[in-house]
Amino acid sequence: MKIKLNFELDELNLKRAEYFFDIYEPVRAIHDMPKKLFLGSKEPRKCRFCDKSKQEKATFSKKAHAISHFMGNKNLLSYFECDKCNEKFSQYENSFANFIGVNRTFLGVKSQTSKKIPKHKDLKERIDVFANNKEIYIDVQENKFKNYLDEETKTLNIPTQTQPFIPIHIPKLITKIGLSILEENELSDYKEALDFLIQEKEKDILFENNKFLNVPMCFINGFIEARPIALLFNKKSDREHILAPQKQVVIKFGNFIFQMALPFGKRDRQLLEKEFKRPLFPLDKSHIEEFGNSEYSLYNFSSCKQIVYHEKLCLSYDSMIEKD
Ligand SMILES: [Zn+2]
């Protein structure tokens, strides 16, 4: 498959692009489709993750999304997941969705179970954010409103927090999406990554501070209707000598870009003891120009202890209307 990437880049991201594409080449992109499309083959049916087939009593009755449904993917499905693995992966999806917190409401993707756009409820700050008829409502306590308001910069800065989530579930979900894009014949190189996804949760503690579970994430300001897309990049064959992972996964949806090295590859074992390079995927200029600069932050998502993140919902306005 030939992939063409169109970019308009500022100076920093031009440098980033030169560096990234000097080492990596795109191999595959998957995204939502207007009609249902399945990755993999229906028969003979085998779970890519636990390697069990129908004959080995694995069942395949659940619909498996190749990119998670909460990210906005409706129609790109896969034949790769047995029901048992699918159930495990939905826990990872719950954590990931909780991590993006209030942005889930802004993303505007209806929940599969409730068929409604998820509400954000913060009981401590007493904030409700919900969608109604394509409009977003933010309900805050009247006496606190003036604390959030900055009239000089015309912004509202509302402190809130995410729902509880388990950090290690985030790289697990990205790994799952990455492994779904991988060609069948490359899977044997990623046996450890497959095990990492389906292992008993008691084993997760062994991955605390594992360098592969550091994930650069970028939140792009402003309203973006970015359809979910997952990209896979391969290290070029003449760049083997560079200390960088063999494969990179980039996932874009809504205001988010997540980038992660596909972890625990056979040929990446040597990287664990060394400082390795993390070339960053460039950010498109159209994304960063209008609403100010966006930048990557590196998140250590290796912990298996449930946490909440405190975050700030920042909104700018042009004018304010007072209503009773
Ligand atoms: Zn399975």
Coordinates of C-alpha atoms and ligand atoms in Angstrom, one line a residue:
M1 CA 0.0 0.0 0.0
K2 CA 1.3 3.5 -0.9
I3 CA 0.6 6.2 1.7
K4 CA 1.0 9.8 1.0
L5 CA 1.2 12.2 3.9
N6 CA 0.4 15.8 3.3
F7 CA 1.9 18.2 5.7
E8 CA 2.3 21.9 6.1
L9 CA 5.0 22.4 8.6
D10 CA 6.5 25.2 10.8
E11 CA 10.2 25.3 11.4
L12 CA 10.3 23.0 14.4
N13 CA 8.0 20.4 12.8
L14 CA 9.9 20.6 9.6
K15 CA 13.0 19.5 11.5
R16 CA 11.0 16.9 13.2
A17 CA 9.7 15.6 9.9
E18 CA 13.2 15.4 8.4
Y19 CA 14.4 13.5 11.4
F20 CA 11.4 11.2 11.7
F21 CA 11.2 10.3 8.0
D22 CA 15.0 9.9 7.8
I23 CA 14.6 6.9 10.1
Y24 CA 11.0 5.7 9.4
E25 CA 8.8 5.0 6.4
P26 CA 5.0 4.6 6.5
V27 CA 3.8 1.1 6.0
R28 CA 0.1 1.1 6.7
A29 CA -2.7 3.4 7.7
I30 CA -6.1 2.4 8.9
H31 CA -9.1 4.6 9.5
D32 CA -12.9 4.6 9.8
M33 CA -14.8 3.7 6.7
P34 CA -18.2 4.8 5.3
K35 CA -19.2 1.1 5.2
K36 CA -18.3 -1.9 7.4
L37 CA -14.8 -3.3 6.7
F38 CA -13.1 -6.1 8.5
L39 CA -9.3 -6.6 8.9
G40 CA -8.2 -10.3 8.8
S41 CA -10.1 -13.3 7.5
K42 CA -13.3 -14.8 8.8
E43 CA -12.4 -18.4 8.0
P44 CA -10.4 -20.0 9.4
R45 CA -11.0 -17.9 12.5
K46 CA -8.2 -17.5 14.9
C47 CA -7.5 -14.9 17.6
R48 CA -4.4 -13.0 16.8
F49 CA -3.8 -12.2 20.5
C50 CA -4.2 -15.5 22.3
D51 CA -3.7 -17.7 19.2
K52 CA -6.8 -19.7 20.0
S53 CA -9.1 -20.9 17.1
K54 CA -12.7 -21.9 17.0
Q55 CA -11.6 -25.6 17.3
E56 CA -9.9 -24.7 20.6
K57 CA -13.2 -23.4 21.9
A58 CA -12.6 -19.7 21.4
T59 CA -15.8 -17.8 20.6
F60 CA -16.0 -14.9 18.2
S61 CA -19.5 -13.4 18.7
K62 CA -18.5 -9.9 19.8
K63 CA -17.9 -7.0 17.4
A64 CA -14.2 -6.0 17.6
H65 CA -13.3 -2.5 16.5
A66 CA -9.8 -2.2 15.0
I67 CA -9.6 1.4 16.3
S68 CA -11.7 1.9 19.4
H69 CA -15.2 3.0 19.0
F70 CA -14.9 5.8 21.6
M71 CA -12.2 7.4 19.4
G72 CA -14.9 7.8 16.7
N73 CA -14.4 4.7 14.6
K74 CA -17.7 3.0 13.6
N75 CA -17.0 0.8 10.7
L76 CA -13.5 -0.5 10.8
L77 CA -13.7 -3.9 12.5
S78 CA -11.5 -6.9 12.8
Y79 CA -11.7 -10.6 12.8
F80 CA -8.7 -10.8 15.1
E81 CA -10.2 -10.9 18.6
C82 CA -11.8 -13.7 20.4
D83 CA -14.5 -12.7 22.9
K84 CA -12.2 -13.3 25.9
C85 CA -9.5 -11.0 24.6
N86 CA -12.1 -8.5 23.4
E87 CA -13.4 -8.3 27.0
K88 CA -9.9 -7.7 28.3
F89 CA -9.4 -5.0 25.7
S90 CA -12.6 -3.2 26.7
Q91 CA -11.1 -2.7 30.1
Y92 CA -8.2 -1.0 28.5
E93 CA -10.6 1.1 26.4
N94 CA -12.5 2.2 29.6
S95 CA -9.3 3.4 31.2
F96 CA -8.2 5.2 28.0
A97 CA -11.6 6.9 27.7
N98 CA -11.5 7.9 31.4
F99 CA -8.0 9.4 30.9
I100 CA -9.2 11.7 28.1
G101 CA -11.8 12.9 30.7
V102 CA -13.9 15.9 29.8
N103 CA -12.7 15.8 26.2
R104 CA -14.9 12.8 25.7
T105 CA -17.9 15.1 25.8
F106 CA -16.3 17.4 23.3
L107 CA -15.3 14.5 21.0
G108 CA -19.1 13.9 20.6
V109 CA -18.9 10.2 20.0
K110 CA -22.0 8.4 21.4
S111 CA -21.3 5.6 23.8
Q112 CA -22.0 2.1 22.5
T113 CA -24.0 1.2 25.6
S114 CA -26.0 4.3 26.3
K115 CA -26.2 5.6 22.7
K116 CA -25.6 9.1 24.1
I117 CA -22.6 11.4 24.2
P118 CA -20.9 10.8 27.5
K119 CA -21.4 13.4 30.2
H120 CA -18.6 14.7 32.3
K121 CA -19.5 14.9 36.0
D122 CA -17.1 16.3 38.6
L123 CA -18.7 15.9 42.0
K124 CA -15.8 17.7 43.8
E125 CA -15.8 20.8 41.7
R126 CA -19.5 20.4 41.0
I127 CA -19.1 20.7 37.3
D128 CA -21.3 19.1 34.7
V129 CA -20.4 19.1 31.0
F130 CA -22.9 17.6 28.6
A131 CA -24.0 17.7 25.0
N132 CA -27.5 18.5 23.9
N133 CA -28.6 19.1 20.3
K134 CA -25.1 19.5 19.0
E135 CA -24.3 22.1 21.7
I136 CA -22.1 21.7 24.7
Y137 CA -23.3 22.9 28.1
I138 CA -21.0 23.5 31.0
D139 CA -22.8 23.7 34.3
V140 CA -20.7 25.3 37.1
Q141 CA -21.6 26.7 40.5
E142 CA -22.5 30.4 40.2
N143 CA -20.2 31.5 43.1
K144 CA -17.2 29.8 41.5
F145 CA -17.8 31.2 38.0
K146 CA -15.8 34.4 38.6
N147 CA -12.8 32.4 39.8
Y148 CA -12.7 30.6 36.5
L149 CA -13.1 33.7 34.4
D150 CA -10.1 35.7 33.0
E151 CA -11.6 38.7 31.3
E152 CA -8.3 40.0 30.2
T153 CA -7.5 37.0 28.0
K154 CA -11.2 36.2 27.5
T155 CA -10.8 32.7 28.8
L156 CA -12.5 30.3 31.2
N157 CA -10.2 28.0 33.1
I158 CA -12.1 25.4 34.9
P159 CA -10.3 22.9 37.1
T160 CA -11.6 19.4 36.9
Q161 CA -10.3 15.8 37.0
T162 CA -10.5 12.7 35.0
Q163 CA -12.4 9.6 36.0
P164 CA -10.2 7.0 37.7
F165 CA -8.0 5.0 35.2
I166 CA -5.2 2.6 35.2
P167 CA -2.2 4.1 33.3
I168 CA -0.8 0.9 31.9
H169 CA -4.0 0.3 30.0
I170 CA -3.2 3.2 27.7
P171 CA -0.1 1.8 26.2
K172 CA -1.8 -1.6 26.1
L173 CA -4.6 -0.3 24.0
I174 CA -2.2 1.5 21.6
T175 CA -0.2 -1.8 21.4
K176 CA -3.4 -3.6 20.6
I177 CA -4.2 -1.2 17.8
G178 CA -0.6 -1.4 16.5
L179 CA -0.7 -5.2 16.5
S180 CA -3.9 -5.2 14.6
I181 CA -2.2 -3.2 11.8
L182 CA 0.8 -5.5 11.7
E183 CA 1.2 -8.0 8.8
E184 CA 0.6 -11.6 9.9
N185 CA 4.2 -12.7 9.1
E186 CA 5.6 -10.0 11.5
L187 CA 3.6 -11.2 14.5
S188 CA 6.2 -13.7 15.6
D189 CA 8.6 -10.8 16.3
Y190 CA 6.1 -9.3 18.7
K191 CA 5.3 -12.4 20.8
E192 CA 6.2 -10.5 24.0
A193 CA 3.9 -7.7 23.0
L194 CA 1.0 -10.1 22.5
D195 CA 1.7 -11.7 25.9
F196 CA 1.8 -8.2 27.5
L197 CA -1.7 -7.6 26.3
I198 CA -3.3 -10.8 27.6
Q199 CA -1.2 -11.6 30.6
E200 CA -2.8 -11.8 34.1
K201 CA -3.0 -8.3 35.6
E202 CA -0.8 -9.4 38.5
K203 CA 2.1 -9.4 36.0
D204 CA 1.6 -5.8 35.0
I205 CA 3.6 -4.6 38.0
L206 CA 6.7 -6.1 36.4
F207 CA 6.4 -3.4 33.7
E208 CA 6.6 -0.5 36.1
N209 CA 8.9 2.1 34.6
N210 CA 9.5 0.1 31.5
K211 CA 10.8 2.6 28.9
F212 CA 8.6 1.3 26.2
L213 CA 5.6 2.5 28.1
N214 CA 6.5 6.1 27.9
V215 CA 4.1 7.7 25.4
P216 CA 4.4 11.1 23.8
M217 CA 1.0 12.7 23.6
C218 CA -0.1 16.0 22.1
F219 CA -3.4 17.8 22.7
I220 CA -4.2 20.2 19.9
N221 CA -6.2 23.2 20.9
G222 CA -9.4 24.3 19.2
F223 CA -12.3 22.4 17.7
I224 CA -11.0 19.6 15.5
E225 CA -13.1 17.1 13.8
A226 CA -10.3 14.7 13.2
R227 CA -11.5 11.3 12.1
P228 CA -9.6 8.5 13.9
I229 CA -6.6 7.2 12.1
A230 CA -3.9 4.8 13.1
L231 CA -0.5 4.8 11.3
L232 CA 2.3 2.3 11.4
F233 CA 5.9 3.2 10.6
N234 CA 8.9 0.9 10.0
K235 CA 12.5 1.7 10.6
K236 CA 14.2 1.8 7.2
S237 CA 16.5 -1.1 6.4
D238 CA 19.5 1.2 6.0
R239 CA 18.8 2.8 9.4
E240 CA 19.3 -0.4 11.5
H241 CA 22.4 1.1 13.2
I242 CA 20.3 3.9 14.8
L243 CA 19.2 3.2 18.3
A244 CA 15.5 3.6 17.8
P245 CA 12.6 1.2 17.9
Q246 CA 11.7 -0.9 14.8
K247 CA 8.2 0.3 14.6
Q248 CA 6.2 3.4 15.6
V249 CA 2.4 3.6 16.0
V250 CA 0.7 7.0 15.7
I251 CA -3.0 7.4 16.6
K252 CA -4.9 10.5 15.9
F253 CA -8.4 11.2 17.0
G254 CA -10.2 14.4 17.9
N255 CA -7.7 16.7 19.5
F256 CA -5.3 14.0 20.4
I257 CA -2.2 12.5 18.9
F258 CA -0.6 9.5 20.7
Q259 CA 2.7 8.1 19.5
M260 CA 4.3 4.9 20.8
A261 CA 7.0 2.6 19.8
L262 CA 5.4 -0.8 19.2
P263 CA 6.9 -2.4 22.3
F264 CA 8.9 -5.5 23.1
G265 CA 9.9 -6.4 19.5
K266 CA 12.5 -9.2 19.1
R267 CA 14.9 -6.8 17.4
D268 CA 14.4 -4.0 20.0
R269 CA 15.6 -6.1 23.0
Q270 CA 19.0 -4.3 22.9
L271 CA 17.2 -1.0 23.4
L272 CA 16.1 -1.8 26.9
E273 CA 19.5 -1.3 28.5
K274 CA 20.3 1.8 26.4
E275 CA 19.0 5.3 26.0
F276 CA 17.2 5.1 22.7
K277 CA 16.0 7.8 20.3
R278 CA 12.4 8.8 20.1
P279 CA 11.8 10.7 16.9
L280 CA 8.6 12.6 17.2
F281 CA 5.9 12.5 14.5
P282 CA 5.5 16.1 13.1
L283 CA 2.5 18.2 13.9
D284 CA 0.7 19.7 11.0
K285 CA 0.8 23.5 10.9
S286 CA -2.9 23.9 10.2
H287 CA -3.5 22.2 13.6
I288 CA -1.3 24.5 15.6
E289 CA -1.7 27.9 14.0
E290 CA -5.2 29.1 14.8
F291 CA -5.4 28.3 18.4
G292 CA -1.8 28.6 19.5
N293 CA 1.0 26.2 19.8
S294 CA 0.5 22.6 20.8
E295 CA 3.3 20.4 22.0
Y296 CA 4.0 16.9 23.0
S297 CA 4.4 15.8 26.6
L298 CA 6.0 12.5 27.5
Y299 CA 3.7 10.4 29.8
N300 CA 5.0 7.5 31.9
F301 CA 2.0 5.2 31.6
S302 CA 3.7 2.2 33.1
S303 CA 1.9 2.1 36.5
C304 CA -0.9 -0.4 37.2
K305 CA -2.3 1.5 40.1
Q306 CA -5.6 3.3 39.5
I307 CA -5.2 7.1 39.6
V308 CA -7.0 10.3 38.5
Y309 CA -5.4 13.3 36.7
H310 CA -6.2 16.8 37.5
E311 CA -6.7 18.9 34.4
K312 CA -7.9 22.3 33.3
L313 CA -10.6 22.8 30.8
C314 CA -9.6 26.0 29.0
L315 CA -12.1 27.8 26.8
S316 CA -11.8 31.1 25.0
Y317 CA -14.8 33.3 24.2
D318 CA -15.5 36.3 22.0
S319 CA -18.3 37.9 24.0
M320 CA -20.5 37.1 26.9
I321 CA -24.3 37.2 27.2
E322 CA -25.9 37.4 30.5
K323 CA -29.1 35.4 31.0
D324 CA -31.4 35.0 34.0
Ligands
ZN1 ZN -8.1 -14.3 22.1

